Tab-separated table of C-alpha atoms in Angstrom:
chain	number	residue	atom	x	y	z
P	1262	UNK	CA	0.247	11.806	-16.677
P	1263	UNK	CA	1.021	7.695	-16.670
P	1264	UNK	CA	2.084	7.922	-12.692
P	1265	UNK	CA	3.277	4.327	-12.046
P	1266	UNK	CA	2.695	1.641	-14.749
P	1267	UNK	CA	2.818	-1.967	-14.584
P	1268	UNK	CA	2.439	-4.862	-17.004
P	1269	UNK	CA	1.208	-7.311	-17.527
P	1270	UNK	CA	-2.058	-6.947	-15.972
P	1271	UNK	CA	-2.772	-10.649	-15.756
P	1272	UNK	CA	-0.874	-13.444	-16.141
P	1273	UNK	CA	-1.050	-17.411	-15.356
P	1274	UNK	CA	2.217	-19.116	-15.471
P	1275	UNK	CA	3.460	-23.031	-15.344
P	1276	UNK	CA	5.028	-24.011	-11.806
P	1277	UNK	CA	8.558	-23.875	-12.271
P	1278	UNK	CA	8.542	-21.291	-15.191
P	1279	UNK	CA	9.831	-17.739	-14.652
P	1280	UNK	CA	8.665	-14.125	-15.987
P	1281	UNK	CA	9.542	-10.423	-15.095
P	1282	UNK	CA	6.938	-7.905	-14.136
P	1283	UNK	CA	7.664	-4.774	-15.239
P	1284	UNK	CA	6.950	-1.642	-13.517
P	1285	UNK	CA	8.205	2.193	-14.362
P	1286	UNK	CA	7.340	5.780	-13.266
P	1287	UNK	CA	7.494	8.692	-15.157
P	1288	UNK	CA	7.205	10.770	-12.004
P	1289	UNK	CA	11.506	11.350	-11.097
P	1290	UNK	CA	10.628	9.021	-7.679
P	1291	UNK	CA	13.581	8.018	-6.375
P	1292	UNK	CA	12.186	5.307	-4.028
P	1293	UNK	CA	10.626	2.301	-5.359
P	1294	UNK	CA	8.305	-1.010	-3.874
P	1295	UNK	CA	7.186	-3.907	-4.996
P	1296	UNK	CA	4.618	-5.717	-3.011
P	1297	UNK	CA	2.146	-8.697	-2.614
P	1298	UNK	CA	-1.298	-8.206	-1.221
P	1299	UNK	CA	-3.080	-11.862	-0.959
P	1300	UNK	CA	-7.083	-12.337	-0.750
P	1301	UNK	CA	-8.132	-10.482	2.100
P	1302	UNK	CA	-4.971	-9.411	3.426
P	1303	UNK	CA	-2.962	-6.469	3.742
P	1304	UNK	CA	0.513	-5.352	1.586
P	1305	UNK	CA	3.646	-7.332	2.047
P	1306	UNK	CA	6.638	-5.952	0.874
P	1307	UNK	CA	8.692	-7.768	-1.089
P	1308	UNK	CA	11.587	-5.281	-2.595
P	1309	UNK	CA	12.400	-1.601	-2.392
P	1310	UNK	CA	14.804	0.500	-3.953
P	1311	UNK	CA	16.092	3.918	-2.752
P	1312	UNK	CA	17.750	4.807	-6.032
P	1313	UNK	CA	19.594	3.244	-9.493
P	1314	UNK	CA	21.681	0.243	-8.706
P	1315	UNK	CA	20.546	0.034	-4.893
P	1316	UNK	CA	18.119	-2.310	-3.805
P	1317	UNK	CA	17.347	-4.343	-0.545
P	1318	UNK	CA	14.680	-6.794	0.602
P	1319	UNK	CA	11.806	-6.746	2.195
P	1320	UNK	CA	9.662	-8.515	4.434
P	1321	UNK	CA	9.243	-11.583	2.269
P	1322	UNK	CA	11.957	-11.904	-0.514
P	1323	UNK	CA	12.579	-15.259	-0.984
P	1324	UNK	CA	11.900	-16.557	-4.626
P	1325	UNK	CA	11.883	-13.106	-6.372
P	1326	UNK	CA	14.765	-10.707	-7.757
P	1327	UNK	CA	15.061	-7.283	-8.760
P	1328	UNK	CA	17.104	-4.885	-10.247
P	1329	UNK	CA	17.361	-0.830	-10.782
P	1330	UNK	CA	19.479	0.287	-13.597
P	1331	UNK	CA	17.463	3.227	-14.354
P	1332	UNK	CA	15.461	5.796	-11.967
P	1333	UNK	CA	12.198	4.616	-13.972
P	1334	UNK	CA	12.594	0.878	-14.219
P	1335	UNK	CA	12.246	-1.454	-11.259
P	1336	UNK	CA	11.138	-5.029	-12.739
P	1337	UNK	CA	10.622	-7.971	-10.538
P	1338	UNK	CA	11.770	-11.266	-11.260
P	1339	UNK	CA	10.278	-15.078	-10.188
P	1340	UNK	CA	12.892	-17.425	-11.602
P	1341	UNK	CA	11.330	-20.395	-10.641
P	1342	UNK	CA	7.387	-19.953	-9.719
P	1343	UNK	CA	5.607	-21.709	-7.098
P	1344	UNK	CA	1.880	-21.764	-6.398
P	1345	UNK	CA	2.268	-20.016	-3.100
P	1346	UNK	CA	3.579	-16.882	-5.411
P	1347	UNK	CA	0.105	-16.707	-6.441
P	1348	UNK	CA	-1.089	-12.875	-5.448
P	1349	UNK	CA	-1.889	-9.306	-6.658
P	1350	UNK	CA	1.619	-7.817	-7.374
P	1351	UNK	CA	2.102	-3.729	-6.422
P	1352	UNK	CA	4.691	-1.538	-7.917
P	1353	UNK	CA	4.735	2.092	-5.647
P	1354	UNK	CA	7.224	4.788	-6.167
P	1355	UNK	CA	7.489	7.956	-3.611
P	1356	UNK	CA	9.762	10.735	-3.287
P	1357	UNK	CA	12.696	11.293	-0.826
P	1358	UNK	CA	11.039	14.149	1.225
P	1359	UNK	CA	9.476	13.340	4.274
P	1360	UNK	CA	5.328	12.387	4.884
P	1361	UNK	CA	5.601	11.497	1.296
P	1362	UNK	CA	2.520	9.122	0.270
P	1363	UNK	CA	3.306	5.956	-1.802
P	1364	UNK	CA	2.267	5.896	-5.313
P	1365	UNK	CA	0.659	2.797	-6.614
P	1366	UNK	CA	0.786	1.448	-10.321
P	1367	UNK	CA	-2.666	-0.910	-11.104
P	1368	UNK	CA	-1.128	-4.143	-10.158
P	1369	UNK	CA	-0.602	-7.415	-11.917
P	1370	UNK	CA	-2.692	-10.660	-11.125
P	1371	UNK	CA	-0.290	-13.561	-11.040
P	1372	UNK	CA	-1.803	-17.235	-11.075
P	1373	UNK	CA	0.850	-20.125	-10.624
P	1374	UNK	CA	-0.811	-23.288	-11.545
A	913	UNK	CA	2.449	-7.861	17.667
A	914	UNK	CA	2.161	-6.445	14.008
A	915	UNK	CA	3.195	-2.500	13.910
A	916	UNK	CA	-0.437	-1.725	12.690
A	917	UNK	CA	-3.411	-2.787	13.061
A	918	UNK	CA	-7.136	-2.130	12.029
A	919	UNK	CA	-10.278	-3.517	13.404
A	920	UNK	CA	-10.717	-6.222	10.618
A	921	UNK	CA	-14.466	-5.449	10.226
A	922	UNK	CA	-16.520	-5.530	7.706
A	923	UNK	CA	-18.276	-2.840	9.081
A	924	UNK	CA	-21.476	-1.818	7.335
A	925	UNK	CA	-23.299	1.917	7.657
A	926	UNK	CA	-26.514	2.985	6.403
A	927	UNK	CA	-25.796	6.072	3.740
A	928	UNK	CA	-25.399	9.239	5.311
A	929	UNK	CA	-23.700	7.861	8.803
A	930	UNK	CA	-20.972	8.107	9.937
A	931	UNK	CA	-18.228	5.809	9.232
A	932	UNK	CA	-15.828	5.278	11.886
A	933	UNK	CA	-12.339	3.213	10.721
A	934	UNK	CA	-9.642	2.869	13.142
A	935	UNK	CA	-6.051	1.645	13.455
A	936	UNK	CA	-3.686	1.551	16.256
A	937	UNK	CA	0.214	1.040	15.872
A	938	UNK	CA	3.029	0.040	18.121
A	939	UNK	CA	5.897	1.936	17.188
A	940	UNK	CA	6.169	5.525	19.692
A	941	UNK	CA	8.426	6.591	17.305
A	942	UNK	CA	6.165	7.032	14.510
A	943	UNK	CA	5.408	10.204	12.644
A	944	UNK	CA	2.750	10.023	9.556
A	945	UNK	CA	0.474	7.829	9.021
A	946	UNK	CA	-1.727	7.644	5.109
A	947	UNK	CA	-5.656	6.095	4.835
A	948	UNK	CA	-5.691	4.115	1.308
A	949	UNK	CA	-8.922	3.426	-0.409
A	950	UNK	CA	-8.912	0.150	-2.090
A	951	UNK	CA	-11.718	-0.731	-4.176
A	952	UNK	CA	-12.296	-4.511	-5.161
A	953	UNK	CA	-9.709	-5.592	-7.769
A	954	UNK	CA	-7.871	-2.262	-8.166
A	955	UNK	CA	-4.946	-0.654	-6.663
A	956	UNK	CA	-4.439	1.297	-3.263
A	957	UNK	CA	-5.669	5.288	-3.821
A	958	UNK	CA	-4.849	7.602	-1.185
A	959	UNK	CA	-7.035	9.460	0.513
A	960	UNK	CA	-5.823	11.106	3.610
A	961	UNK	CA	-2.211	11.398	5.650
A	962	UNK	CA	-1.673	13.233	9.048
A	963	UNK	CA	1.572	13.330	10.755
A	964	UNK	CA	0.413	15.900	13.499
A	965	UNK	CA	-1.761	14.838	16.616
A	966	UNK	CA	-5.303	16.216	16.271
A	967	UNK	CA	-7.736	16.671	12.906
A	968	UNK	CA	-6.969	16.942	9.380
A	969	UNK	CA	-10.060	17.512	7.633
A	970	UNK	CA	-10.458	17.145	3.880
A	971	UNK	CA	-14.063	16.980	2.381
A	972	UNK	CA	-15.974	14.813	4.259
A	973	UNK	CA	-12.673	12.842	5.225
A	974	UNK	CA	-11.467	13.601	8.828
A	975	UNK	CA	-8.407	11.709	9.849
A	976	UNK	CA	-7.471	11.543	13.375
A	977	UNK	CA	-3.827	11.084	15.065
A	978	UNK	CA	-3.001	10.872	19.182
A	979	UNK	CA	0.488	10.131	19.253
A	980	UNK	CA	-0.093	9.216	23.343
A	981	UNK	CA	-2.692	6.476	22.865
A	982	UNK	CA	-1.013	5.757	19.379
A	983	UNK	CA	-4.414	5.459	17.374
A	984	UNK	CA	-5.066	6.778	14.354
A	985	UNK	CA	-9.222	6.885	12.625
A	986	UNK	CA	-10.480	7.991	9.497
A	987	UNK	CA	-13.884	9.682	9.630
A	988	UNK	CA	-15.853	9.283	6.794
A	989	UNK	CA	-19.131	11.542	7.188
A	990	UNK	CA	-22.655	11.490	5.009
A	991	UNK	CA	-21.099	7.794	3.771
A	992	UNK	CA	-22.083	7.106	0.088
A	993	UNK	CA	-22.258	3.848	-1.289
A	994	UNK	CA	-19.323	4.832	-3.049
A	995	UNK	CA	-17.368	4.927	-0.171
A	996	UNK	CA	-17.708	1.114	0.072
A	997	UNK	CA	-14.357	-0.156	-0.589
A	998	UNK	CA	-11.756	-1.594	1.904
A	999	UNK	CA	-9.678	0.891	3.739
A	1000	UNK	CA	-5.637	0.431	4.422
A	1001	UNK	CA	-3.651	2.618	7.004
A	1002	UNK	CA	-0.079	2.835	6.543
A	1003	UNK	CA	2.709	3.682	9.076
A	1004	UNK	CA	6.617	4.059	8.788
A	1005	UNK	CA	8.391	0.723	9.215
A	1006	UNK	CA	9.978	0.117	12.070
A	1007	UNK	CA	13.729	0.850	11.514
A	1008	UNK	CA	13.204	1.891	7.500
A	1009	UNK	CA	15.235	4.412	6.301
A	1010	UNK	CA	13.595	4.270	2.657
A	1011	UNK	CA	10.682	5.474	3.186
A	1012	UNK	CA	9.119	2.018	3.846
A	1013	UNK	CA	5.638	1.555	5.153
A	1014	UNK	CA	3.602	-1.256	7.175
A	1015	UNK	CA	0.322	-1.679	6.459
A	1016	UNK	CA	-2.820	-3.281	8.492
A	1017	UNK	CA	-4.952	-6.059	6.801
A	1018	UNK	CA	-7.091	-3.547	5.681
A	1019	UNK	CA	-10.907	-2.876	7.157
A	1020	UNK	CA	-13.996	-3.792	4.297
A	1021	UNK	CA	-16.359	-1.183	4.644
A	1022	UNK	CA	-19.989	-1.689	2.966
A	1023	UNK	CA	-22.474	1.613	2.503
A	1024	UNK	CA	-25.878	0.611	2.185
A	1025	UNK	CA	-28.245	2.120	0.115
């Protein structure tokens, strides 16, 4: 019963490097978020995905990529990282019905120093 | 004006109170709305959605919805210290079609002992 899982769990990368944060679901979702929450603050969303090979941005997608080849897999990419990337990273998954609540995977703790 | 919004708080209750969270949102058009429990450093949990006006009960959860003052509360009765955690309420985004949701900064609630 893995629900949504994402990894790494913590990781502090070099300004200017790049790494993909991986998130699948084992539940058959076809919709699919990633989001931001910074200290304090509320969820941002930065990607979603309404099935394989469609995705569209969010509210803030500017320095980050993703892609959907499978129904399971939706990994986020930073190509080139910058300190204000810094946050707690939030893959969710729901289903296409209606009044559907948003599963969410345990997050990833990215540091850009 | 953000879609939704939550009294920022922190709001602190003896144990046993009554804890009173509420959120107000700007879009007429909306139809569910979800309560997430967030406790420090993990992910969103959720806890309670309504998408009718009136009371959904569940445990010692009541969630609240009036659709023509466009408010939605979370009740939490007999509080426990466990109940301290910060609170997120989630609407539909404005003009989403996949299932998107907008969340409010999120109100800390502390349960003293």
């Amino acid at each position: 019963n893995a629900g949504v899982t994402q990894t790494p769990k913590f990781r502090i990368l070099k300004i200017g490097q790049s790494m993909t944060l991986q998130c699948t679901q084992d539940m058959n979702h076809n919709y699919m978020y990633w989001y931001r929450q910074d200290p304090g603050m509320g969820l941002k969303l930065i990607y979603y995905s309404v099935g394989a090979g469609i995705t569209d941005k969010g509210e803030v997608p500017n320095g980050y990529n993703v892609s959907r080849s499978t129904t399971e897999d939706f990994p986020l990419r930073l190509e080139l990282a910058a300190p204000s990337q810094t946050s707690v990273y939030f893959c969710a998954s729901t289903r296409q019905a209606v009044n559907q609540p948003q599963h969410f995977g345990d997050g990833t703790r990215l540091s850009i120093l | 004006q953000k879609e939704v919004e939550q009294n920022s708080g922190p709001l602190s209750v003896p144990e046993g109170a009554i804890a009173s969270l509420n959120c107000t949102y700007s879009d007429r058009g909306s139809q569910s709305f979800f309560w997430y429990r967030q406790y420090s450093g993990k992910s969103p949990e959720l806890i309670m959605f309504i998408y009718s006006n009136g009371d959904k009960e569940d445990g010692r959860f009541t969630a609240q919805l009036n659709k023509a003052s466009q408010y939605v509360s979370l009740l939490i009765r007999d509080s426990q210290p466990s109940d301290s955690a910060t609170y997120l309420c989630a609407g539909p985004l404005r003009g989403g079609s996949a299932r998107q949701l907008t969340f409010g900064s999120g109100t800390q609630l502390t349960v003293l002992p």
